[in-house]
PDB file of C-alpha atoms in Angstrom:
ATOM      1  CA  UNK A   1      91.204 168.769 179.082  1.00 56.00           C
ATOM      2  CA  UNK A   2      91.821 171.041 176.100  1.00 62.00           C
ATOM      3  CA  UNK A   3      88.896 171.492 173.726  1.00 60.00           C
ATOM      4  CA  UNK A   4      89.856 172.410 170.159  1.00 59.00           C
ATOM      5  CA  UNK A   5      87.527 174.000 167.670  1.00 59.00           C
ATOM      6  CA  UNK A   6      86.969 171.853 164.586  1.00 59.00           C
ATOM      7  CA  UNK A   7      87.577 173.805 161.423  1.00 60.00           C
ATOM      8  CA  UNK A   8      88.986 173.583 157.900  1.00 60.00           C
ATOM      9  CA  UNK A   9      92.628 172.581 157.708  1.00 63.00           C
ATOM     10  CA  UNK A  10      94.433 174.334 154.878  1.00 63.00           C
ATOM     11  CA  UNK A  11      96.784 172.324 152.715  1.00 59.00           C
ATOM     12  CA  UNK A  12     100.277 173.746 153.008  1.00 64.00           C
ATOM     13  CA  UNK A  13     101.995 171.558 150.428  1.00 60.00           C
ATOM     14  CA  UNK A  14     103.641 172.684 147.226  1.00 63.00           C
ATOM     15  CA  UNK A  15     101.911 172.073 143.904  1.00 60.00           C
ATOM     16  CA  UNK A  16     104.449 170.913 141.336  1.00 65.00           C
ATOM     17  CA  UNK A  17     103.724 171.401 137.675  1.00 67.00           C
ATOM     18  CA  UNK A  18     104.241 168.459 135.350  1.00 70.00           C
ATOM     19  CA  UNK A  19     105.184 168.620 131.687  1.00 76.00           C
ATOM     20  CA  UNK A  20     103.014 165.568 131.079  1.00 84.00           C
ATOM     21  CA  UNK A  21      99.824 166.920 132.609  1.00 89.00           C
ATOM     22  CA  UNK A  22      98.136 166.485 129.208  1.00 92.00           C
ATOM     23  CA  UNK A  23      98.911 162.766 128.980  1.00 94.00           C
ATOM     24  CA  UNK A  24      95.821 161.532 130.911  1.00 92.00           C
ATOM     25  CA  UNK A  25      93.668 163.326 128.313  1.00 94.00           C
ATOM     26  CA  UNK A  26      95.485 161.519 125.525  1.00 96.00           C
ATOM     27  CA  UNK A  27      95.214 158.158 127.235  1.00 96.00           C
ATOM     28  CA  UNK A  28      91.499 158.689 127.870  1.00 94.00           C
ATOM     29  CA  UNK A  29      90.883 159.746 124.262  1.00 95.00           C
ATOM     30  CA  UNK A  30      92.617 156.648 122.886  1.00 96.00           C
ATOM     31  CA  UNK A  31      90.772 154.382 125.311  1.00 96.00           C
ATOM     32  CA  UNK A  32      87.376 155.874 124.450  1.00 94.00           C
ATOM     33  CA  UNK A  33      88.082 155.574 120.724  1.00 95.00           C
ATOM     34  CA  UNK A  34      88.714 151.843 120.986  1.00 95.00           C
ATOM     35  CA  UNK A  35      85.534 151.453 123.020  1.00 94.00           C
ATOM     36  CA  UNK A  36      83.427 152.754 120.133  1.00 91.00           C
ATOM     37  CA  UNK A  37      81.391 150.212 118.245  1.00 87.00           C
ATOM     38  CA  UNK A  38      83.180 148.723 115.225  1.00 91.00           C
ATOM     39  CA  UNK A  39      86.174 151.072 115.608  1.00 94.00           C
ATOM     40  CA  UNK A  40      88.631 148.285 116.403  1.00 94.00           C
ATOM     41  CA  UNK A  41      87.579 146.338 113.311  1.00 95.00           C
ATOM     42  CA  UNK A  42      87.709 149.458 111.153  1.00 96.00           C
ATOM     43  CA  UNK A  43      91.048 150.737 112.430  1.00 96.00           C
ATOM     44  CA  UNK A  44      92.900 147.451 112.155  1.00 96.00           C
ATOM     45  CA  UNK A  45      91.518 147.001 108.631  1.00 96.00           C
ATOM     46  CA  UNK A  46      93.164 150.309 107.666  1.00 97.00           C
ATOM     47  CA  UNK A  47      96.560 148.597 107.921  1.00 97.00           C
ATOM     48  CA  UNK A  48      95.702 146.365 104.953  1.00 97.00           C
ATOM     49  CA  UNK A  49      97.171 148.819 102.374  1.00 96.00           C
ATOM     50  CA  UNK A  50     100.418 148.905 104.366  1.00 97.00           C
ATOM     51  CA  UNK A  51     100.603 145.109 104.283  1.00 97.00           C
ATOM     52  CA  UNK A  52     100.036 145.143 100.512  1.00 94.00           C
ATOM     53  CA  UNK A  53     102.823 147.681 100.002  1.00 95.00           C
ATOM     54  CA  UNK A  54     105.098 145.676 102.291  1.00 95.00           C
ATOM     55  CA  UNK A  55     104.388 142.579 100.203  1.00 92.00           C
ATOM     56  CA  UNK A  56     105.298 144.617  97.124  1.00 91.00           C
ATOM     57  CA  UNK A  57     108.696 145.405  98.642  1.00 93.00           C
ATOM     58  CA  UNK A  58     109.291 141.724  99.334  1.00 91.00           C
ATOM     59  CA  UNK A  59     108.262 140.689  95.811  1.00 88.00           C
ATOM     60  CA  UNK A  60     110.510 143.380  94.302  1.00 86.00           C
ATOM     61  CA  UNK A  61     113.494 141.676  95.938  1.00 82.00           C
ATOM     62  CA  UNK A  62     112.340 138.188  94.903  1.00 79.00           C
ATOM     63  CA  UNK A  63     111.201 138.769  91.321  1.00 69.00           C
ATOM     64  CA  UNK A  64     112.720 135.501  90.105  1.00 61.00           C
ATOM     65  CA  UNK A  65     110.590 133.569  92.577  1.00 60.00           C
ATOM     66  CA  UNK A  66     107.424 135.303  91.360  1.00 59.00           C
ATOM     67  CA  UNK A  67     108.201 135.350  87.637  1.00 59.00           C
ATOM     68  CA  UNK A  68     105.317 132.949  86.983  1.00 54.00           C
ATOM     69  CA  UNK A  69     102.924 135.577  88.379  1.00 57.00           C
ATOM     70  CA  UNK A  70     104.406 138.641  86.720  1.00 56.00           C
ATOM     71  CA  UNK A  71     105.154 139.687  83.180  1.00 59.00           C
ATOM     72  CA  UNK A  72     108.204 141.882  83.008  1.00 54.00           C
ATOM     73  CA  UNK A  73     108.879 144.145  85.967  1.00 52.00           C
ATOM     74  CA  UNK A  74     105.771 146.159  86.840  1.00 58.00           C
ATOM     75  CA  UNK A  75     106.424 149.835  87.594  1.00 58.00           C
ATOM     76  CA  UNK A  76     104.615 149.353  90.896  1.00 62.00           C
ATOM     77  CA  UNK A  77     107.416 147.066  92.076  1.00 73.00           C
ATOM     78  CA  UNK A  78     110.181 149.584  91.442  1.00 84.00           C
ATOM     79  CA  UNK A  79     110.970 150.760  94.955  1.00 91.00           C
ATOM     80  CA  UNK A  80     111.846 154.439  94.688  1.00 94.00           C
ATOM     81  CA  UNK A  81     110.731 157.529  96.633  1.00 96.00           C
ATOM     82  CA  UNK A  82     107.646 157.494  94.418  1.00 96.00           C
ATOM     83  CA  UNK A  83     106.630 154.168  96.015  1.00 96.00           C
ATOM     84  CA  UNK A  84     106.556 155.830  99.445  1.00 97.00           C
ATOM     85  CA  UNK A  85     104.818 158.909  98.074  1.00 97.00           C
ATOM     86  CA  UNK A  86     102.077 156.774  96.526  1.00 96.00           C
ATOM     87  CA  UNK A  87     101.393 155.015  99.824  1.00 97.00           C
ATOM     88  CA  UNK A  88     101.328 158.187 101.934  1.00 98.00           C
ATOM     89  CA  UNK A  89      99.370 160.443  99.583  1.00 97.00           C
ATOM     90  CA  UNK A  90      97.060 158.319  97.438  1.00 97.00           C
ATOM     91  CA  UNK A  91      93.382 159.271  97.549  1.00 97.00           C
ATOM     92  CA  UNK A  92      92.346 156.106  99.403  1.00 97.00           C
ATOM     93  CA  UNK A  93      94.890 156.635 102.175  1.00 98.00           C
ATOM     94  CA  UNK A  94      93.854 160.266 102.678  1.00 98.00           C
ATOM     95  CA  UNK A  95      90.202 159.174 102.732  1.00 98.00           C
ATOM     96  CA  UNK A  96      91.071 156.623 105.421  1.00 98.00           C
ATOM     97  CA  UNK A  97      92.624 159.388 107.515  1.00 98.00           C
ATOM     98  CA  UNK A  98      89.435 161.430 107.144  1.00 98.00           C
ATOM     99  CA  UNK A  99      87.390 158.456 108.374  1.00 97.00           C
ATOM    100  CA  UNK A 100      89.719 158.017 111.346  1.00 97.00           C
ATOM    101  CA  UNK A 101      89.263 161.709 112.178  1.00 97.00           C
ATOM    102  CA  UNK A 102      85.495 161.233 112.032  1.00 96.00           C
ATOM    103  CA  UNK A 103      85.608 158.229 114.360  1.00 95.00           C
ATOM    104  CA  UNK A 104      88.066 159.721 116.839  1.00 96.00           C
ATOM    105  CA  UNK A 105      87.960 163.483 116.399  1.00 94.00           C
ATOM    106  CA  UNK A 106      84.286 164.224 115.790  1.00 93.00           C
ATOM    107  CA  UNK A 107      83.356 164.276 119.465  1.00 93.00           C
ATOM    108  CA  UNK A 108      86.762 164.999 120.947  1.00 94.00           C
ATOM    109  CA  UNK A 109      85.882 168.595 121.837  1.00 95.00           C
ATOM    110  CA  UNK A 110      82.203 168.655 120.844  1.00 94.00           C
ATOM    111  CA  UNK A 111      81.323 166.210 123.628  1.00 93.00           C
ATOM    112  CA  UNK A 112      83.254 168.280 126.186  1.00 92.00           C
ATOM    113  CA  UNK A 113      81.292 171.364 125.126  1.00 92.00           C
ATOM    114  CA  UNK A 114      78.021 169.465 125.183  1.00 91.00           C
ATOM    115  CA  UNK A 115      78.482 168.151 128.716  1.00 89.00           C
ATOM    116  CA  UNK A 116      80.236 171.279 130.041  1.00 87.00           C
ATOM    117  CA  UNK A 117      83.300 169.203 130.853  1.00 86.00           C
ATOM    118  CA  UNK A 118      85.757 172.014 130.150  1.00 86.00           C
ATOM    119  CA  UNK A 119      85.015 173.639 133.508  1.00 84.00           C
ATOM    120  CA  UNK A 120      85.969 170.393 135.220  1.00 83.00           C
ATOM    121  CA  UNK A 121      89.183 170.090 133.229  1.00 83.00           C
ATOM    122  CA  UNK A 122      90.302 173.641 133.966  1.00 82.00           C
ATOM    123  CA  UNK A 123      89.353 173.362 137.648  1.00 75.00           C
ATOM    124  CA  UNK A 124      92.440 171.158 137.886  1.00 73.00           C
ATOM    125  CA  UNK A 125      96.071 172.150 137.242  1.00 77.00           C
ATOM    126  CA  UNK A 126      95.397 172.009 133.510  1.00 85.00           C
ATOM    127  CA  UNK A 127      96.027 174.932 131.176  1.00 88.00           C
ATOM    128  CA  UNK A 128      94.353 175.525 127.855  1.00 90.00           C
ATOM    129  CA  UNK A 129      97.548 174.625 126.004  1.00 92.00           C
ATOM    130  CA  UNK A 130      97.710 171.336 127.929  1.00 93.00           C
ATOM    131  CA  UNK A 131      94.119 170.576 126.948  1.00 94.00           C
ATOM    132  CA  UNK A 132      94.807 171.210 123.255  1.00 95.00           C
ATOM    133  CA  UNK A 133      98.058 169.206 123.320  1.00 96.00           C
ATOM    134  CA  UNK A 134      96.264 166.289 124.968  1.00 96.00           C
ATOM    135  CA  UNK A 135      93.562 166.265 122.291  1.00 97.00           C
ATOM    136  CA  UNK A 136      96.103 166.733 119.482  1.00 97.00           C
ATOM    137  CA  UNK A 137      98.180 163.854 120.831  1.00 97.00           C
ATOM    138  CA  UNK A 138      95.132 161.573 120.762  1.00 97.00           C
ATOM    139  CA  UNK A 139      94.637 162.159 117.044  1.00 98.00           C
ATOM    140  CA  UNK A 140      98.382 162.113 116.374  1.00 98.00           C
ATOM    141  CA  UNK A 141      98.611 158.627 117.859  1.00 98.00           C
ATOM    142  CA  UNK A 142      96.226 157.196 115.268  1.00 98.00           C
ATOM    143  CA  UNK A 143      97.640 159.165 112.322  1.00 98.00           C
ATOM    144  CA  UNK A 144     101.293 158.344 113.014  1.00 98.00           C
ATOM    145  CA  UNK A 145     100.503 154.642 113.376  1.00 98.00           C
ATOM    146  CA  UNK A 146      99.153 154.712 109.821  1.00 98.00           C
ATOM    147  CA  UNK A 147     101.781 156.986 108.263  1.00 98.00           C
ATOM    148  CA  UNK A 148     105.122 157.219 110.063  1.00 98.00           C
ATOM    149  CA  UNK A 149     105.287 153.657 111.396  1.00 98.00           C
ATOM    150  CA  UNK A 150     104.599 151.928 108.024  1.00 98.00           C
ATOM    151  CA  UNK A 151     106.906 154.376 106.209  1.00 97.00           C
ATOM    152  CA  UNK A 152     109.820 153.592 108.512  1.00 98.00           C
ATOM    153  CA  UNK A 153     109.069 149.868 108.371  1.00 98.00           C
ATOM    154  CA  UNK A 154     109.079 149.977 104.560  1.00 97.00           C
ATOM    155  CA  UNK A 155     112.633 151.344 104.624  1.00 97.00           C
ATOM    156  CA  UNK A 156     113.813 148.838 107.224  1.00 97.00           C
ATOM    157  CA  UNK A 157     112.294 145.852 105.425  1.00 96.00           C
ATOM    158  CA  UNK A 158     113.632 147.053 102.080  1.00 95.00           C
ATOM    159  CA  UNK A 159     117.149 147.027 103.565  1.00 95.00           C
ATOM    160  CA  UNK A 160     116.491 143.691 105.273  1.00 95.00           C
ATOM    161  CA  UNK A 161     115.160 141.975 102.147  1.00 92.00           C
ATOM    162  CA  UNK A 162     117.965 143.409  99.997  1.00 89.00           C
ATOM    163  CA  UNK A 163     120.654 142.424 102.492  1.00 88.00           C
ATOM    164  CA  UNK A 164     122.615 145.632 101.897  1.00 89.00           C
ATOM    165  CA  UNK A 165     122.459 149.425 102.285  1.00 93.00           C
ATOM    166  CA  UNK A 166     122.493 150.307  98.581  1.00 93.00           C
ATOM    167  CA  UNK A 167     118.931 151.653  98.689  1.00 94.00           C
ATOM    168  CA  UNK A 168     119.747 154.007 101.553  1.00 94.00           C
ATOM    169  CA  UNK A 169     122.929 155.176  99.839  1.00 95.00           C
ATOM    170  CA  UNK A 170     120.879 156.094  96.764  1.00 95.00           C
ATOM    171  CA  UNK A 171     118.232 157.938  98.798  1.00 96.00           C
ATOM    172  CA  UNK A 172     119.841 159.046 102.095  1.00 96.00           C
ATOM    173  CA  UNK A 173     117.211 161.759 102.544  1.00 97.00           C
ATOM    174  CA  UNK A 174     114.235 159.389 102.250  1.00 97.00           C
ATOM    175  CA  UNK A 175     113.803 158.758 106.024  1.00 97.00           C
ATOM    176  CA  UNK A 176     113.600 162.522 106.578  1.00 98.00           C
ATOM    177  CA  UNK A 177     110.997 162.804 103.806  1.00 98.00           C
ATOM    178  CA  UNK A 178     108.897 160.063 105.422  1.00 98.00           C
ATOM    179  CA  UNK A 179     109.122 161.720 108.837  1.00 98.00           C
ATOM    180  CA  UNK A 180     108.497 165.197 107.429  1.00 98.00           C
ATOM    181  CA  UNK A 181     105.412 164.300 105.415  1.00 98.00           C
ATOM    182  CA  UNK A 182     104.014 162.172 108.251  1.00 98.00           C
ATOM    183  CA  UNK A 183     104.298 165.210 110.525  1.00 98.00           C
ATOM    184  CA  UNK A 184     102.560 167.381 107.906  1.00 98.00           C
ATOM    185  CA  UNK A 185      99.680 164.886 107.759  1.00 98.00           C
ATOM    186  CA  UNK A 186      99.516 164.696 111.539  1.00 98.00           C
ATOM    187  CA  UNK A 187      99.582 168.436 112.169  1.00 98.00           C
ATOM    188  CA  UNK A 188      97.045 169.218 109.463  1.00 98.00           C
ATOM    189  CA  UNK A 189      94.480 166.488 110.143  1.00 98.00           C
ATOM    190  CA  UNK A 190      94.684 166.819 113.934  1.00 98.00           C
ATOM    191  CA  UNK A 191      94.211 170.604 113.836  1.00 98.00           C
ATOM    192  CA  UNK A 192      91.525 170.283 111.135  1.00 98.00           C
ATOM    193  CA  UNK A 193      89.469 167.748 113.098  1.00 98.00           C
ATOM    194  CA  UNK A 194      89.810 169.547 116.440  1.00 97.00           C
ATOM    195  CA  UNK A 195      88.766 172.908 115.001  1.00 97.00           C
ATOM    196  CA  UNK A 196      85.632 171.479 113.393  1.00 97.00           C
ATOM    197  CA  UNK A 197      84.844 169.500 116.542  1.00 96.00           C
ATOM    198  CA  UNK A 198      85.095 172.731 118.544  1.00 96.00           C
ATOM    199  CA  UNK A 199      82.548 174.478 116.302  1.00 95.00           C
ATOM    200  CA  UNK A 200      79.641 172.316 117.448  1.00 93.00           C
ATOM    201  CA  UNK A 201      78.267 170.741 120.603  1.00 93.00           C
ATOM    202  CA  UNK A 202      76.900 167.855 118.545  1.00 94.00           C
ATOM    203  CA  UNK A 203      79.500 165.262 117.546  1.00 93.00           C
ATOM    204  CA  UNK A 204      77.392 164.171 114.568  1.00 95.00           C
ATOM    205  CA  UNK A 205      77.430 167.674 113.109  1.00 97.00           C
ATOM    206  CA  UNK A 206      81.160 167.885 113.767  1.00 96.00           C
ATOM    207  CA  UNK A 207      81.701 164.567 111.993  1.00 96.00           C
ATOM    208  CA  UNK A 208      79.646 165.746 109.018  1.00 97.00           C
ATOM    209  CA  UNK A 209      81.773 168.891 108.824  1.00 97.00           C
ATOM    210  CA  UNK A 210      85.010 166.872 108.909  1.00 97.00           C
ATOM    211  CA  UNK A 211      83.711 164.764 106.038  1.00 97.00           C
ATOM    212  CA  UNK A 212      81.985 167.551 104.134  1.00 97.00           C
ATOM    213  CA  UNK A 213      84.664 170.256 104.146  1.00 97.00           C
ATOM    214  CA  UNK A 214      87.267 167.812 102.846  1.00 98.00           C
ATOM    215  CA  UNK A 215      85.165 166.617  99.908  1.00 97.00           C
ATOM    216  CA  UNK A 216      83.480 169.932  99.137  1.00 97.00           C
ATOM    217  CA  UNK A 217      86.911 171.512  98.681  1.00 97.00           C
ATOM    218  CA  UNK A 218      87.652 168.881  96.034  1.00 97.00           C
ATOM    219  CA  UNK A 219      84.279 169.392  94.346  1.00 97.00           C
ATOM    220  CA  UNK A 220      84.818 173.159  94.197  1.00 97.00           C
ATOM    221  CA  UNK A 221      88.243 172.611  92.633  1.00 97.00           C
ATOM    222  CA  UNK A 222      86.810 170.296  89.959  1.00 96.00           C
ATOM    223  CA  UNK A 223      84.023 172.735  89.074  1.00 96.00           C
ATOM    224  CA  UNK A 224      86.397 175.673  88.626  1.00 96.00           C
ATOM    225  CA  UNK A 225      89.137 173.649  86.965  1.00 96.00           C
ATOM    226  CA  UNK A 226      86.794 172.247  84.317  1.00 94.00           C
ATOM    227  CA  UNK A 227      85.837 175.799  83.377  1.00 94.00           C
ATOM    228  CA  UNK A 228      89.107 177.717  83.734  1.00 92.00           C
ATOM    229  CA  UNK A 229      91.858 175.038  83.579  1.00 92.00           C
ATOM    230  CA  UNK A 230      94.150 177.157  85.740  1.00 94.00           C
ATOM    231  CA  UNK A 231      96.688 175.081  87.725  1.00 94.00           C
ATOM    232  CA  UNK A 232      96.627 177.435  90.719  1.00 96.00           C
ATOM    233  CA  UNK A 233      93.054 176.366  91.397  1.00 96.00           C
ATOM    234  CA  UNK A 234      94.648 173.301  92.995  1.00 97.00           C
ATOM    235  CA  UNK A 235      95.052 175.457  96.106  1.00 97.00           C
ATOM    236  CA  UNK A 236      91.282 175.112  96.664  1.00 97.00           C
ATOM    237  CA  UNK A 237      91.461 171.353  97.293  1.00 97.00           C
ATOM    238  CA  UNK A 238      92.650 169.964 100.623  1.00 98.00           C
ATOM    239  CA  UNK A 239      93.451 166.593  99.080  1.00 98.00           C
ATOM    240  CA  UNK A 240      95.431 168.011  96.176  1.00 98.00           C
ATOM    241  CA  UNK A 241      97.384 170.354  98.439  1.00 98.00           C
ATOM    242  CA  UNK A 242      98.458 167.357 100.503  1.00 98.00           C
ATOM    243  CA  UNK A 243      99.465 165.493  97.343  1.00 98.00           C
ATOM    244  CA  UNK A 244     101.413 168.495  96.049  1.00 98.00           C
ATOM    245  CA  UNK A 245     103.376 168.693  99.316  1.00 98.00           C
ATOM    246  CA  UNK A 246     104.024 164.944  99.228  1.00 98.00           C
ATOM    247  CA  UNK A 247     105.529 165.197  95.745  1.00 98.00           C
ATOM    248  CA  UNK A 248     107.754 168.074  96.810  1.00 97.00           C
ATOM    249  CA  UNK A 249     109.055 166.410  99.968  1.00 98.00           C
ATOM    250  CA  UNK A 250     109.818 163.174  98.117  1.00 98.00           C
ATOM    251  CA  UNK A 251     111.730 165.003  95.397  1.00 96.00           C
ATOM    252  CA  UNK A 252     109.176 164.429  92.638  1.00 96.00           C
ATOM    253  CA  UNK A 253     107.364 166.726  90.234  1.00 95.00           C
ATOM    254  CA  UNK A 254     104.027 167.914  91.683  1.00 95.00           C
ATOM    255  CA  UNK A 255     100.874 166.720  89.865  1.00 94.00           C
ATOM    256  CA  UNK A 256     100.074 170.335  88.942  1.00 95.00           C
ATOM    257  CA  UNK A 257     102.460 173.045  87.748  1.00 94.00           C
ATOM    258  CA  UNK A 258     102.291 174.950  91.019  1.00 96.00           C
ATOM    259  CA  UNK A 259     105.156 175.268  93.539  1.00 96.00           C
ATOM    260  CA  UNK A 260     104.520 172.774  96.305  1.00 97.00           C
ATOM    261  CA  UNK A 261     105.624 175.388  98.820  1.00 97.00           C
ATOM    262  CA  UNK A 262     102.400 177.286  98.077  1.00 98.00           C
ATOM    263  CA  UNK A 263     100.357 174.214  98.969  1.00 98.00           C
ATOM    264  CA  UNK A 264     102.381 173.868 102.160  1.00 98.00           C
ATOM    265  CA  UNK A 265     101.629 177.519 102.916  1.00 98.00           C
ATOM    266  CA  UNK A 266      97.904 176.902 102.420  1.00 98.00           C
ATOM    267  CA  UNK A 267      97.967 173.926 104.788  1.00 98.00           C
ATOM    268  CA  UNK A 268      99.932 175.837 107.432  1.00 98.00           C
ATOM    269  CA  UNK A 269      97.518 178.749 107.068  1.00 98.00           C
ATOM    270  CA  UNK A 270      94.603 176.402 107.718  1.00 98.00           C
ATOM    271  CA  UNK A 271      96.397 175.002 110.758  1.00 98.00           C
ATOM    272  CA  UNK A 272      96.833 178.558 112.069  1.00 98.00           C
ATOM    273  CA  UNK A 273      93.130 179.227 111.459  1.00 98.00           C
ATOM    274  CA  UNK A 274      92.287 176.026 113.330  1.00 98.00           C
ATOM    275  CA  UNK A 275      94.237 177.188 116.384  1.00 97.00           C
ATOM    276  CA  UNK A 276      92.495 180.577 116.237  1.00 96.00           C
ATOM    277  CA  UNK A 277      89.155 178.751 116.321  1.00 96.00           C
ATOM    278  CA  UNK A 278      90.309 176.647 119.268  1.00 95.00           C
ATOM    279  CA  UNK A 279      91.459 179.797 121.051  1.00 93.00           C
ATOM    280  CA  UNK A 280      88.056 181.423 120.602  1.00 92.00           C
ATOM    281  CA  UNK A 281      85.991 178.370 121.500  1.00 90.00           C
ATOM    282  CA  UNK A 282      87.945 177.402 124.606  1.00 86.00           C
ATOM    283  CA  UNK A 283      88.850 180.830 125.988  1.00 67.00           C
ATOM    284  CA  UNK A 284      85.403 181.661 127.352  1.00 48.00           C
ATOM    285  CA  UNK A 285      85.336 178.697 129.739  1.00 49.00           C
ATOM    286  CA  UNK A 286      88.934 178.579 130.928  1.00 47.00           C
ATOM    287  CA  UNK A 287      89.327 179.051 134.679  1.00 47.00           C
ATOM    288  CA  UNK A 288      92.101 181.538 135.432  1.00 48.00           C
ATOM    289  CA  UNK A 289      94.035 180.680 138.552  1.00 48.00           C
TER     290      UNK A 289
END
């Protein structure tokens, strides 16, 4: 009878790379966000402004039915590119996005650093770029649901309520403006939140930074602007840069006499800086295969 020595059997299969290797990270991030206390209530309440704007579109097409409630034709009910710009760039909406980033993005990388989870991630067939894409996609999911989806629905319901394509013939570029600005919001806020989350192992500190940097930039702008009244100081404020870009993409005059392309350059520069931070913070723990 043959006696065989028991030893380790090497796996001789072929490891196939997948383009969607980052997706489990995204799915986990979304799932964990909805498991947080009060997040479901908060997030679903953030769709209330979209419902109000959608009601405004309906009323604008049925003014005769609501004449008893309205005097004249309020400017708010004139559906033009400015209507979409107001929804996507008003101060309340941008503040809501900051709160979403705090809820979802504060601990997205900070918790991984705190619990040394990066070593476990990179011990699998997961590259650094896959890790970053997975985290970015988690934040993008929540931002696009609040920006791109309502923007597209506004256009569709405007055409549906009007019963014709006149609106789209007047503004054929509007869908591209909605998509473009939604992507600007998504890229900026996702990179912004991830970079600040990567700077700390404590998700509370990261959340405070996400909140603080956004509002401190606006405070600094107000202090300098009250003293010097120079329009280019707008480049100091994250909120105002986003509003400048919104005006430019929707074909409107920016709030301040500064080319909106400069504000776009500032935002893209901050996104680049965010990726540099991610590169530095993640590089030291990546397992090279």
